[in-house]
mmCIF file of C-alpha atoms and ligand atoms in Angstrom:
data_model
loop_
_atom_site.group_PDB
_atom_site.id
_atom_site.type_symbol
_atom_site.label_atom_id
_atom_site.label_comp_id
_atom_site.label_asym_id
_atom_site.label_seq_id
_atom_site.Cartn_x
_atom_site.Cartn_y
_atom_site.Cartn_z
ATOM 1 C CA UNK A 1 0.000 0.000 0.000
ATOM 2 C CA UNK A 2 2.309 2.815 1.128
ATOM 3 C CA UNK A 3 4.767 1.735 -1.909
ATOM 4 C CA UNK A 4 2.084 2.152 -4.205
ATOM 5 C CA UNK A 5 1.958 5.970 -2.750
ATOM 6 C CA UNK A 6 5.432 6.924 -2.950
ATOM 7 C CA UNK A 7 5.391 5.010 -6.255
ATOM 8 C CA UNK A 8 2.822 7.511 -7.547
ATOM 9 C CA UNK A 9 4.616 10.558 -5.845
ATOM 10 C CA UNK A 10 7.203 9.674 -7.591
ATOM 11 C CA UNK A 11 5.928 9.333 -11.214
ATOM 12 C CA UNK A 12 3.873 12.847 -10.285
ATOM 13 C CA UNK A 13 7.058 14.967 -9.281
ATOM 14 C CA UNK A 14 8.695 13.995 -12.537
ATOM 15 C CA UNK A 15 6.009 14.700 -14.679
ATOM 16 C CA UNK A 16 5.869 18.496 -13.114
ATOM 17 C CA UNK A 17 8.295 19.351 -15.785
ATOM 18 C CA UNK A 18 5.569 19.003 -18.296
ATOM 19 C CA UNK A 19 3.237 21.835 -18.582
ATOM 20 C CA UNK A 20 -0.690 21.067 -17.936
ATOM 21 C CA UNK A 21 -2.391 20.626 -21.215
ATOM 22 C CA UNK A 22 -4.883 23.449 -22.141
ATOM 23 C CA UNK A 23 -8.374 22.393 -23.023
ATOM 24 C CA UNK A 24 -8.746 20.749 -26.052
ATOM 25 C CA UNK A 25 -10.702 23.845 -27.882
ATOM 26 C CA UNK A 26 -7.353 26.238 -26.939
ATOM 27 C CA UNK A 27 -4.865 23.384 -27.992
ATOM 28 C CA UNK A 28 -6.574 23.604 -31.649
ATOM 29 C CA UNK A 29 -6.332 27.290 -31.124
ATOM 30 C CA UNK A 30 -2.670 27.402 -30.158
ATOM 31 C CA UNK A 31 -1.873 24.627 -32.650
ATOM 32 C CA UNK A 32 -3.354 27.353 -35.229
ATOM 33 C CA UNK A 33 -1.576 30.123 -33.932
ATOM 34 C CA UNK A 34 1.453 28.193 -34.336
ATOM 35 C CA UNK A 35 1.103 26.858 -37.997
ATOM 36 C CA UNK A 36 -0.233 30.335 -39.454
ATOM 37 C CA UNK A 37 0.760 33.230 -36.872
ATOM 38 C CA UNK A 38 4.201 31.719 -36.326
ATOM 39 C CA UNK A 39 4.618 29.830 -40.156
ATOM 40 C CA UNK A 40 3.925 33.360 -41.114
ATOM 41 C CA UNK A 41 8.022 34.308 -40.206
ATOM 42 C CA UNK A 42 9.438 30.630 -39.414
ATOM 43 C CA UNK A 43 7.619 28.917 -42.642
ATOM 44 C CA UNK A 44 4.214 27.175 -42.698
ATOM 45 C CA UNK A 45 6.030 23.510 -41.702
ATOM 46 C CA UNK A 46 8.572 25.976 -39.436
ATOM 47 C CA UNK A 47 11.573 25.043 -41.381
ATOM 48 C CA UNK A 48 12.239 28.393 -41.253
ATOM 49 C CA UNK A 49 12.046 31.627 -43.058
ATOM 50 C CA UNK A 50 12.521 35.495 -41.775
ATOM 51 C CA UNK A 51 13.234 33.631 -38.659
ATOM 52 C CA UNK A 52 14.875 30.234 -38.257
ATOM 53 C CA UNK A 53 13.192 26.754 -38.072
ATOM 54 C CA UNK A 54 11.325 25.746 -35.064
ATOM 55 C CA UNK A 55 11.543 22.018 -35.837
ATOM 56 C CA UNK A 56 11.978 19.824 -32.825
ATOM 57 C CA UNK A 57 15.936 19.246 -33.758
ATOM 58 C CA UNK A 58 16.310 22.439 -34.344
ATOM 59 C CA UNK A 59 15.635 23.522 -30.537
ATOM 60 C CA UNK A 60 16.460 20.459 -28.885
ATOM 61 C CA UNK A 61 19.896 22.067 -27.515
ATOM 62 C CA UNK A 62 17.718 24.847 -26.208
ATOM 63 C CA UNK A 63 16.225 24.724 -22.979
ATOM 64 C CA UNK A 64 12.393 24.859 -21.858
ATOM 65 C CA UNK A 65 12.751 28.305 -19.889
ATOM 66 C CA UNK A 66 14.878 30.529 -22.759
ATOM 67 C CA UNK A 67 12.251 29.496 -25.558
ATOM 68 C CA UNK A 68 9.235 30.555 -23.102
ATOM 69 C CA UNK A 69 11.515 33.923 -22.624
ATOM 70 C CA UNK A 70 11.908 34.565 -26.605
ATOM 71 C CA UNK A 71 8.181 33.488 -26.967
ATOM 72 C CA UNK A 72 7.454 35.406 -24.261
ATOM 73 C CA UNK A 73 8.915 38.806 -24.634
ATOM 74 C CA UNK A 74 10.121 38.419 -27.919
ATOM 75 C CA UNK A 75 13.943 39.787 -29.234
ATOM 76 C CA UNK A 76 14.304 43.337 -29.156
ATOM 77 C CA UNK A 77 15.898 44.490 -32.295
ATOM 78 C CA UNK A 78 14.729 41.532 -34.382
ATOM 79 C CA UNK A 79 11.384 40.916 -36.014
ATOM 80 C CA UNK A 80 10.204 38.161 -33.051
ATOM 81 C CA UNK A 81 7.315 39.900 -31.257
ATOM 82 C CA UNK A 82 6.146 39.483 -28.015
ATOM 83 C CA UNK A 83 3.361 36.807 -27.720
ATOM 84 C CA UNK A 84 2.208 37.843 -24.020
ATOM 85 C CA UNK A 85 -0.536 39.302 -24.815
ATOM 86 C CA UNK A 86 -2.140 36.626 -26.456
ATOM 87 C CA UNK A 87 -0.738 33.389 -24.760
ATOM 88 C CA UNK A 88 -0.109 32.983 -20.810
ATOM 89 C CA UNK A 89 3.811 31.513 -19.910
ATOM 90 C CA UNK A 90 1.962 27.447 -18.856
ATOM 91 C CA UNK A 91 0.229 27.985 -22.500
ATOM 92 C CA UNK A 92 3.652 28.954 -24.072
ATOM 93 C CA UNK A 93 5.948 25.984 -22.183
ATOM 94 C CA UNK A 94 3.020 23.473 -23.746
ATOM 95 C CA UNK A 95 3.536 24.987 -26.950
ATOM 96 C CA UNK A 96 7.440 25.085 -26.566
ATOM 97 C CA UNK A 97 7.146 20.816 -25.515
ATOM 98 C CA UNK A 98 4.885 20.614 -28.027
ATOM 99 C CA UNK A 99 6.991 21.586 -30.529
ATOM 100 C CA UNK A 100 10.019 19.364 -28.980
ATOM 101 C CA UNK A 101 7.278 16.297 -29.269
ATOM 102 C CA UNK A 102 6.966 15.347 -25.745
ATOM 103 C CA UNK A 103 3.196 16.115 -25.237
HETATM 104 C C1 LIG B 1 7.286 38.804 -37.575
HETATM 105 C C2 LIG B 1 8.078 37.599 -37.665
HETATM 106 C C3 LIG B 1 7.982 36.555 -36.572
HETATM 107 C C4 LIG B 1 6.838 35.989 -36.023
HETATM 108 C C5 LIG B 1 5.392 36.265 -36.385
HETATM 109 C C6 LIG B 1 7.310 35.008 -35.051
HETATM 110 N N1 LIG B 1 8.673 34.994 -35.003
HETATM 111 FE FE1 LIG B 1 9.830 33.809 -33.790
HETATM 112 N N2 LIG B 1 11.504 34.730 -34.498
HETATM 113 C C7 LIG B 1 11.537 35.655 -35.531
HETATM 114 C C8 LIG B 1 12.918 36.028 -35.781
HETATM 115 C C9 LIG B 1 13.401 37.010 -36.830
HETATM 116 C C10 LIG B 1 13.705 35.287 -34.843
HETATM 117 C C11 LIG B 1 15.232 35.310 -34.683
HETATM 118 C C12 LIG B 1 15.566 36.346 -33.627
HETATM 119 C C13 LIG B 1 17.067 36.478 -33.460
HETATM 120 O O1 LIG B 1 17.742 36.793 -34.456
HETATM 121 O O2 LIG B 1 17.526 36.269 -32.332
HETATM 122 C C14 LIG B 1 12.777 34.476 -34.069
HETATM 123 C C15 LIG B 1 13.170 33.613 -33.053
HETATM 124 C C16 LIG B 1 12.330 32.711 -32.437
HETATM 125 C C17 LIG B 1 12.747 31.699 -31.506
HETATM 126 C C18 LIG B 1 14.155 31.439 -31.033
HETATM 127 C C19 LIG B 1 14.717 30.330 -31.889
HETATM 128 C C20 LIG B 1 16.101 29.936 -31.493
HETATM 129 O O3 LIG B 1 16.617 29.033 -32.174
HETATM 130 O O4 LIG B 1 16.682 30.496 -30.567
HETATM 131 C C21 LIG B 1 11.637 31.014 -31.115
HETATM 132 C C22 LIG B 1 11.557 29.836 -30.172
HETATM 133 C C23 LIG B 1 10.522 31.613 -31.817
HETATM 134 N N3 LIG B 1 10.975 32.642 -32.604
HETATM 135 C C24 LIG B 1 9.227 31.173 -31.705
HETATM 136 C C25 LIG B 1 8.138 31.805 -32.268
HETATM 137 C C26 LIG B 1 6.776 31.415 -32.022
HETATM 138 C C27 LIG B 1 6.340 30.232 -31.160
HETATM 139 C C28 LIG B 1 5.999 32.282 -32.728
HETATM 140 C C29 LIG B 1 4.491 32.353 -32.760
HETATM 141 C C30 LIG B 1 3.809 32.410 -31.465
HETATM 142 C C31 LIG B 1 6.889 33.200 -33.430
HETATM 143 N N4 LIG B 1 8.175 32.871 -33.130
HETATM 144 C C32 LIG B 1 6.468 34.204 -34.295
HETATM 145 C C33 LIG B 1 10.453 36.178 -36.204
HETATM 146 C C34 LIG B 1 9.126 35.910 -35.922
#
């Protein structure tokens, strides 16, 4: 019994890496954002463009908390806008892991 606990303790404090999921409705919505707002500078399958290619190997090297930041507040002097307004940081990490394929 009280292995089965720590057993699930465990599995829970590892998975606290992952951001929660959004609803399902805001996924699609994000998932859209991300294929025509972002495709718009990185390319429509993000191979790159005006800005460089968000594929999974691409970002790989780079970790969870700089991508939320360049998401986030975008790159002053560059064209890569801020997204705060429109997408909170959780909703931005699940994009970010999204995009690295572990959701
Ligand atoms: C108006 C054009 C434009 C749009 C729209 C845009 N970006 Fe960018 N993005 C750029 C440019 C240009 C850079 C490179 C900035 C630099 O030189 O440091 C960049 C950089 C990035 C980086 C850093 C990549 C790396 O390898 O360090 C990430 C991540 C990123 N963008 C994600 C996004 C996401 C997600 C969206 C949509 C929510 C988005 N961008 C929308 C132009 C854009």
């Amino acid at each position: 019994m009280h292995r089965t606990i720590f057993l699930c303790l465990g599995l829970l404090s590892q998975a606290q890496v992952l951001a929660d999921p959004p609803p399902q409705e805001r996924q699609e919505t994000l998932r859209n954002m991300l294929r025509h707002d972002c495709g718009a500078c990185h390319g429509l399958t993000l191979k790159g463009g005006l800005g460089p290619a968000l594929l999974a190997s691409d970002l790989a090297a780079k970790s969870d908390d700089y991508l939320v930041d360049t998401i986030q507040n975008g790159r002053k002097g560059t064209a890569m806008p801020p997204w705060k307004p429109f997408i909170s940081e959780q909703e931005t990490l699940w994009l970010v892991q999204t995009i690295l394929k572990r959701h």
